[in-house]
Amino acid sequence: MISFEKYTLSNGLTVILHTDNTSPLLALNLIYKVGSRNEHPERTGLAHLLEHVMFEGTNKIPHYNEALQGVGGENNAYTNTDITNYYLSVPAQHLETALMLEADRMTNLAFIPEKFNIQRDVVIEEFKQRYLTHPFNDISLLLKPLCYKKHPYRWNTIGMDIRHIAETSLDEAKVFYTTYYCPDNAILSLAGNLDIEQSKALIEKYFGNIPKGNIRPSVLPKEPLQKESRWLEVERDVPCDMLIIAFHGSKRSEKDYYPTQLISHLLSNGDSSILQENLTQKKKIFTHMETSLTETFDRGLFIINGIPANGISLQTAEEAVWTELEQLKNKRIKSKQLEKIKNKTLTLWYFSEINIQTKARLLGVFEAMDKAERIQKEEQLYQNVDKDNIKEVSRKLFRKTNSSTIYYKAKN
């Protein structure tokens, strides 16, 4: 259970405070409710590019990292489909410095052409290194547009095409910044060794006078319900074949997320999981298998991927996966299996509540997704999942007409 206090400044900034006096540090997260979902289809990658530019200094403080490191702080950031999160940790006595730095770059970011061009080149190189150089790394570039036809989730956070990044201008980045980087589109969460009243006073001092933005709710294209199986075959210079099957699932905030997460663990978490035991160990159809969820604010994906054993065709491998999925849909799992997976999942959740950085992040993310109070219900929502829920959600998920499959083939 993570206790916290939440309130809103007059300019719309949401503030969440959690006290943990067991640590000499405090963690700060500043989440802007903007991600790749908010980009124009011809300027994909802009949210991530702006994240890079945010570390290039302001008109007042030209060297953000030096200022933070000077008081013993560490920082980083990430952009995903739904949010951009700037996070740091500092010795508790330097809270004021941390707040001053974040408030300053919310309003005074210095868009210096030379620095902007450098960061744009860095992101282009990151795109090449991450997706075009290493084996299998372009899978997400192929899978997302196969699964999504209308929704902005059809492109990766780093961008759909290098051209989009290369053609982004300084002025376009400025417009994106002034549109989305404002207090009424942000969530400030603090966790650690803090005095609540002092923290409130400092937050008001540095953020209270920042004017509201002109933010309007984004109206995103609604993804049509998938009604047919989709399939793609590609050849690449890779050492082995890979099978990828993706299914449209639930939003992270929906009730179905919890059985879906447990289904993922049932299928591939540990040697005794269904796919590992049956297809990797016993039948030796695969040498490696895993499942994952994208955990997005709108409907995400449930993804299965595996590397077939030598001599096993991708078609045979795919048929074997579907056999196991049909078994899961039509046979009740054992109570012991479900309890084991719940215990594993909740153990990971309990560990996440120990770390102040993770607590600050979770409070901010849950608030951005829905509301921070949801965090108190996570354990019970997992505990409430029963065998009938597993069967019901499996039947929703694992349908041929809800599947997108890639045969990722090694060149002969």
PDB file of C-alpha atoms in Angstrom, residues 12 27 40 47 61 93 95 97 102 129 143 149 161 174 179 197 240 298 319 328 330 333 350 358 361 364 378 384:
ATOM      1  CA  GLY A  12      -3.672  22.834 -13.315  1.00  0.00           C
ATOM      2  CA  ALA A  27      12.743  10.859  -6.226  1.00  0.00           C
ATOM      3  CA  HIS A  40       1.233  14.097 -36.838  1.00  0.00           C
ATOM      4  CA  ALA A  47       7.902  13.613 -28.879  1.00  0.00           C
ATOM      5  CA  ILE A  61      20.475  27.446 -16.920  1.00  0.00           C
ATOM      6  CA  GLN A  93      18.077  18.501   1.244  1.00  0.00           C
ATOM      7  CA  LEU A  95      14.674  19.256  -3.281  1.00  0.00           C
ATOM      8  CA  THR A  97      17.297  22.657  -6.702  1.00  0.00           C
ATOM      9  CA  GLU A 102      12.252  21.241 -13.684  1.00  0.00           C
ATOM     10  CA  GLN A 129      21.471   1.463 -34.400  1.00  0.00           C
ATOM     11  CA  LEU A 143       4.380  -5.501 -36.380  1.00  0.00           C
ATOM     12  CA  LYS A 149      -4.466   0.611 -39.231  1.00  0.00           C
ATOM     13  CA  ASP A 161      10.614   6.680 -40.760  1.00  0.00           C
ATOM     14  CA  LYS A 174       8.924  24.699 -30.515  1.00  0.00           C
ATOM     15  CA  THR A 179       1.460  22.999 -26.953  1.00  0.00           C
ATOM     16  CA  GLU A 197       4.425  21.326   4.059  1.00  0.00           C
ATOM     17  CA  CYS A 240      17.453 -18.170 -37.497  1.00  0.00           C
ATOM     18  CA  ASP A 298      -5.559   2.566 -25.280  1.00  0.00           C
ATOM     19  CA  GLU A 319       0.222 -24.640 -35.628  1.00  0.00           C
ATOM     20  CA  LEU A 328      -6.060 -22.811 -22.717  1.00  0.00           C
ATOM     21  CA  ASN A 330     -11.245 -24.754 -23.627  1.00  0.00           C
ATOM     22  CA  ILE A 333      -6.449 -24.475 -15.562  1.00  0.00           C
ATOM     23  CA  TYR A 350       5.577  -5.801  -3.765  1.00  0.00           C
ATOM     24  CA  THR A 358       9.588   3.262  -8.731  1.00  0.00           C
ATOM     25  CA  ARG A 361       7.010   6.742 -11.262  1.00  0.00           C
ATOM     26  CA  GLY A 364       2.625   9.560 -11.810  1.00  0.00           C
ATOM     27  CA  GLU A 378      -3.735  -3.439  -7.907  1.00  0.00           C
ATOM     28  CA  ASN A 384      -9.915 -11.348  -7.862  1.00  0.00           C
TER      29      ASN A 384
END
